[in-house]
Every structure is written in structure tokens, then in C-alpha cells.
Amino acid sequence: MSSSDLQAQEPLLRQSRPSDETAPLERDEESTGGNAAAALLHAGYGTPSPARAYFVRSLALLCACSLSIGSHYATYILGPLKSRLSREMGTNNTEFSLLISAFSLNSTWTPLVGGVLASRLGTTLTSILATGVIFLGQACLLIGNLSNSVRLMALGMFIFGLGVSPLAVVQETIIVRFFRSHGLGVSLALGLVAGKGASFISALTSYPLSQRFGPHAPFYASTLLTAFSFTINLVYVFSSEWLVRETGTELEASELHAEAQSRAASAGAADLTEAEALKEVAKKRMVYLRDITKLGDVFWAYIGLNVLCGAIWAPFTHLVANILQRRYELTESEASTKGSYVLAGSVFLYPITGFVVDRVKKRNFVMRLFLVSGILTLACYIWLALPPDFTKTPLPAIISFASGHGFSPLLLVVIVPRIVPLKYVSTTLGAHKALEQTGSTIFQTLAGLALDIKSKKSAEKKLLPIDGDDRDVQYLLNAFVILNVLEIFGIIGLAHLDRKQKETTARRISSLLPTTVDESDEETETSHHGKEPESEDENWQAESSEHSRHRRSSTLSRHLPLPSPSTPEQSIPLLHGPSRTSTVRGSRYLVEAIVEAEPTDPPAKVKVLRTKGEVRRGELFAVLCGVLIAFAWVLFMGTAWLKLRSKEERGGSGSGNYTGYPIHS
């Protein structure tokens, strides 16, 4: 087994080798469960060679990349068609924004469920559910377009949105699972670049397809591509067990649970013992949504940053063609072509960024890259907000946004394994997607309302938008500038909190000091000392037992080569002493955290105690996030109820909010 494969299996190996000096009855549950899990993983199969494991991982990456091609293509077909839909179906700005918001609305909660489903049901079953829903939604969108019904199209986008974010979470979780110790940055980049490439092709070809093959052609193309992704997903479902076995990948909780049930059905006593052990390991790897309140201030700063990113990224990519058309008096074809270039940067920059992130080991390097991306997108908005008579051309803004947005979504994903343990990666990715889409939904809906309010004033003056009042677009661009400035401050704040937390933890590690706790916490401990701890708290405290950790560590040293003194396994002890008693208070605030001993070392997982104030802030931020998601739903539903019109109310095809823009080149 190669050193990289050994590192990937080290969590299982550390649990799987019991001490020769320890009686079987004294072995803790985690050690026994880890032993069964490791045995299950390799039983009956030879250790895969590095070359074979690399090839099989490449196949897994190919499947993961193909899952999102259809959904990414379907996401960006509407933006270049905004003026055409207005001319042919009579849609206004609000109705177009509602179509986009209907897609992103369900993404305000489905990523959270998708993250939990990925950890409970497993990535295999979750992915097939997501791609199936996406295909169904695109079929409804196509039928709505064929029947000239905006309401049915909105329903199709609503269904489509049910599966998009869970699929993204599953795709990223699959890649993290197979490539966590095998070039994660490049692998994530390749996984995401497939979707971004499909998005760019969609924006580039949507309007030409409608010109050459008719107005329904882009919708037929998106439906066929979502069917293709669903078919590839079926291939992955039937081959997932082989992929995991051939790469020596760590089993998911759902897979451990399924194997435990299979062994429990056997009559052998040995099988029953292993089944119980597997159930225990699966239980320890389960993630509960309430656990996110204990992940710390850095996690919540990251979540807040996602809201701002959602507000300034996705709405602009959907509106850019119309903004350029009105701002610089371009034709529909010219505006859609130039607008598609803002999505081109990801195709080239994702692999480069992934390679650089994997190779450069400087502290806070990812945060610095993120800051550069924020400055580039800000430059785009400032350029577009300047008077068109002064700027003359939108090309510098397009290049700036394509460069900044070309690698920033990848950085949002790469950051996750650096701030939370692997156990929480899928849930954190779900929260990241949910809050990003919440910001996108709110701003997209408000932008459509604002543009229609202004366009009514222009209509009263008998002026076309390109000839008269262009203040609505100016106000929209000013809002983008303000939100982008807030995003930059958010990046700086996140970097500061992350650096402060790592420095504090490193000082405690070097001095072997226990985590400090408030005196008020000790009073809480006294008041609860006589109560029976809950099962979840018992599990957490059992995992952090000093005695069991010492036993596993000494066992590992006898069976495996000793790691370098600079590695996290040797340089980072526990952050609390063996004298600390097991209490409800201690288990409530005890949580796994990620820390880097040195910039060149991989992130290490340690146990830390969150302060009472930090956990309560987490609970408050969780409530605020829930309120923000609820507001997005109320805003969308209220706007859709009041503003979505039937075909008769729009006056039929071609009689709606006609923009009067030039059509042909």
C-alpha cells in the first residue's frame, strides 16, 4: 500500500488494531467497530495497486463530473433568452426573475437536506433521487414553453430546483470521499469545471439555437442533457460498490449500516458481533443538523459570506445579457454572446486554481486568493456602473468578472475541509449551498421588481428603455457594487477569525493547556452533574476518552511505521486533560475541529471545547439563517401570487412588455 493510501486508511487503521495487552472486554466500542469496519473493507480482496486505484478513482471522477452536466446546462438557458421571451411570450422583468428564483428557491433548504441525506442514505441513493427530479423538472419546463405557459414553466423550474443543490452537494462529497488524500484541489476543480463548461456552452448557444432551430430548441437540448446525466447516474449506482472496493475508500455510514443489517440477518454469533460493531461505527459517523451550532464562529462567518456571494454572483450571470443590451445598445445576439463570456473563466481557471491550491502550502493562501476574486468582481461592477459614454465598451468588465468569478466558487468548496472535519463536510457543503441560494433568490426577486417599477415610469413617458430612463439598471449596478464591498469585508473578517482560532489552538497545543471554560459553565456542570447524560453526549464523550486514545495510539505505534515528528498525529495532543470528568456540559461543548500545526502539514482533526458563548452564538446564527430562508420563501410566494400572469392576461404572444431592442445583427 502506498503512503497516500495508508494516509487515507489511517482513521480506520487507528481504530482497527486492539492492544495485545488489553483484554477483549476492555476494548472500547469505537476500537471494536473500527476493527470490523477495516476488516469489512479489505476482507476477501487484495490491496489494490497504486496504478489500479488511480485508474478506478479516475472512473469515479468521470462519473461524478457527468452528473451535473445536464443541470448546469439547463440552469443558464434562460438568461440569453430574456428579451426573446419578453417579445414572444409577453413576459416582464418580474416574471423572468420569478422563473430564475423558482429554480433557486428550493435550493434554500434542499442542500441542508441533501447534506444530511448524503450522510444518512449515502451519496449513491441521494444522487439518483436528485438527477431524477432534475429530469422531471426540465420535462415540465419544456411542456410549459411548448404551451406558452409561464406558470407551468415556473413550476418546472421549481421542481428542477429541488434536485440541483442536493446533486451539487453529492457530487462534491463523492469527490472529497475518493480524493481527500489524492489531490483534492485538482479533483474538485475537474469536477466543477465540467459543470461550468456546460454552463458556458449553454449561455453561448442558447440564443443561436433558438434562432436556427426555433424558440423551443434550447429547452429540448436541456431536457436531453438532463436525461443523459440521469443515465450516467444509473451507471454509477450499479458500479459504486466496485469503485469503493477497488480504491480502498472509507465506507460511508449508510454502507456500514447496510452491511450491519446484512450480517445481523446471518445466524452466526461472530457475524452478530461484527454487525453490532458496524452499527456502532455507523452511528458515530452519523451527522445531526443540530451539530452545526457547535462548529464555531469561523463556520458562521463562512456561512454569512455565502449569503453575500449568492447575491452578487448568480443574479448577475442571469441578467448580464440584458444589462449589456440596455447599457451599451447591443443587439440580442451580441449581448447574449458577450454575456456568455462571464462564465468562460471557470473553464480555464478551475483546473489552474486547483493545481495551485494543492501545491502552495502557505498559510491563508486560499483566503488571499478569495480576496483577489472579490476585488476583480468589484472592478467589473464599478466599470459597468460608470457612464457608458465614458467606458465605451463592456469588455474590461466582462474580463474582470470572468477572472474573479472564474475561481471563487471553487475556493468556497476548498475552504470547507480546512475548517471542519470530514464528518461534517457534506453538511457544511449543504449549508453553504443553501445560504448562497438564499441570497441569490432574495436579490434576484427584488431586482426583477425594481426593474419593472422603473420600466413602468419609462412606459408612461412613451420611451423605450434604451432611449429613455436607464436609472433602473444604474440602481441595480450600484446595489451590486455595495454588496461586493460587503463581501470583501466578509472575506477579511473570515480570514481574521480563522487565523485567530488556529493561533489560539496552537498555543494551547504547544503549552499542553486545557481549553479554558467560563466560570458560569462550571456552575452549569455542577447543576447537571447528577443527571444521566443523553445518548448523543455519551457517544461524544466516549470518543474523546483519554484512556482509549492512549491505548489506540500505543497500539498503532507497534504495528505501523512512526510518522514524522512534524505530523499532526504526534505533534497535537488532546486539548483537555484526563482528569476532566464526563459531564453533560462537557459533552455539549465538545466538538471536533480542524487545525494546521504547520502550513506544510495537512489539516489535523482534534477535540476542542467550545465556550458557552460560542455555542449560543451558533444557535442564534442558526435561527437567523432560518428566518432569512423563510423571508426568501415569503417574498417569492407573494410576488408569484401577485405578478405571475396567464397567457390571456399577458395578452397573448408578443403583446407583453416588449422592449423594443434590436433583434438582428
XYZ file of N, CA and C in Angstrom, residues 8 16 18 23 27 50 110 186 224 298 337 398 446 476-477 483 519 538 565 572 584:
63
model
N -4.949 7.633 3.723
C -6.401 7.620 3.548
C -7.070 6.644 4.488
N -8.639 0.043 14.293
C -8.844 -1.373 13.999
C -7.883 -2.304 14.707
N -6.466 -3.597 18.102
C -6.548 -3.584 19.541
C -5.210 -3.913 20.168
N -7.458 -6.818 27.439
C -8.423 -7.919 27.350
C -9.561 -7.522 26.442
N -11.839 -3.518 25.565
C -11.768 -2.734 24.336
C -12.983 -1.833 24.230
N -1.292 0.948 -6.569
C -1.492 2.400 -6.757
C -1.983 2.753 -8.156
N -32.977 22.588 0.282
C -32.606 21.252 -0.177
C -31.129 20.914 0.029
N -7.223 19.672 -7.321
C -7.343 19.417 -8.756
C -8.587 18.594 -9.058
N -32.711 16.837 -22.936
C -31.915 15.677 -23.358
C -30.647 15.533 -22.513
N -15.921 30.660 13.142
C -15.364 30.617 11.788
C -16.388 30.030 10.821
N -24.000 36.745 -26.664
C -22.650 36.201 -26.882
C -21.658 36.794 -25.891
N -16.325 42.427 -18.472
C -16.529 41.002 -18.733
C -15.287 40.209 -18.350
N -35.990 40.738 -5.904
C -36.040 42.190 -5.707
C -35.566 42.932 -6.952
N -29.467 49.108 -10.070
C -29.126 47.698 -9.911
C -27.609 47.509 -9.817
N -26.871 48.187 -10.686
C -25.416 48.083 -10.662
C -24.837 48.684 -9.391
N -22.931 45.499 -2.379
C -22.867 44.134 -1.859
C -21.480 43.520 -2.059
N -16.544 30.453 34.130
C -16.946 30.008 35.454
C -18.438 29.682 35.483
N -23.135 10.966 25.469
C -22.308 9.846 25.904
C -21.360 9.420 24.786
N 7.995 13.529 13.287
C 7.624 14.326 14.460
C 6.825 15.559 14.109
N 0.198 16.961 17.955
C -1.014 17.558 18.508
C -1.639 16.622 19.512
N -22.533 16.451 31.200
C -23.410 16.924 30.133
C -22.855 18.193 29.529
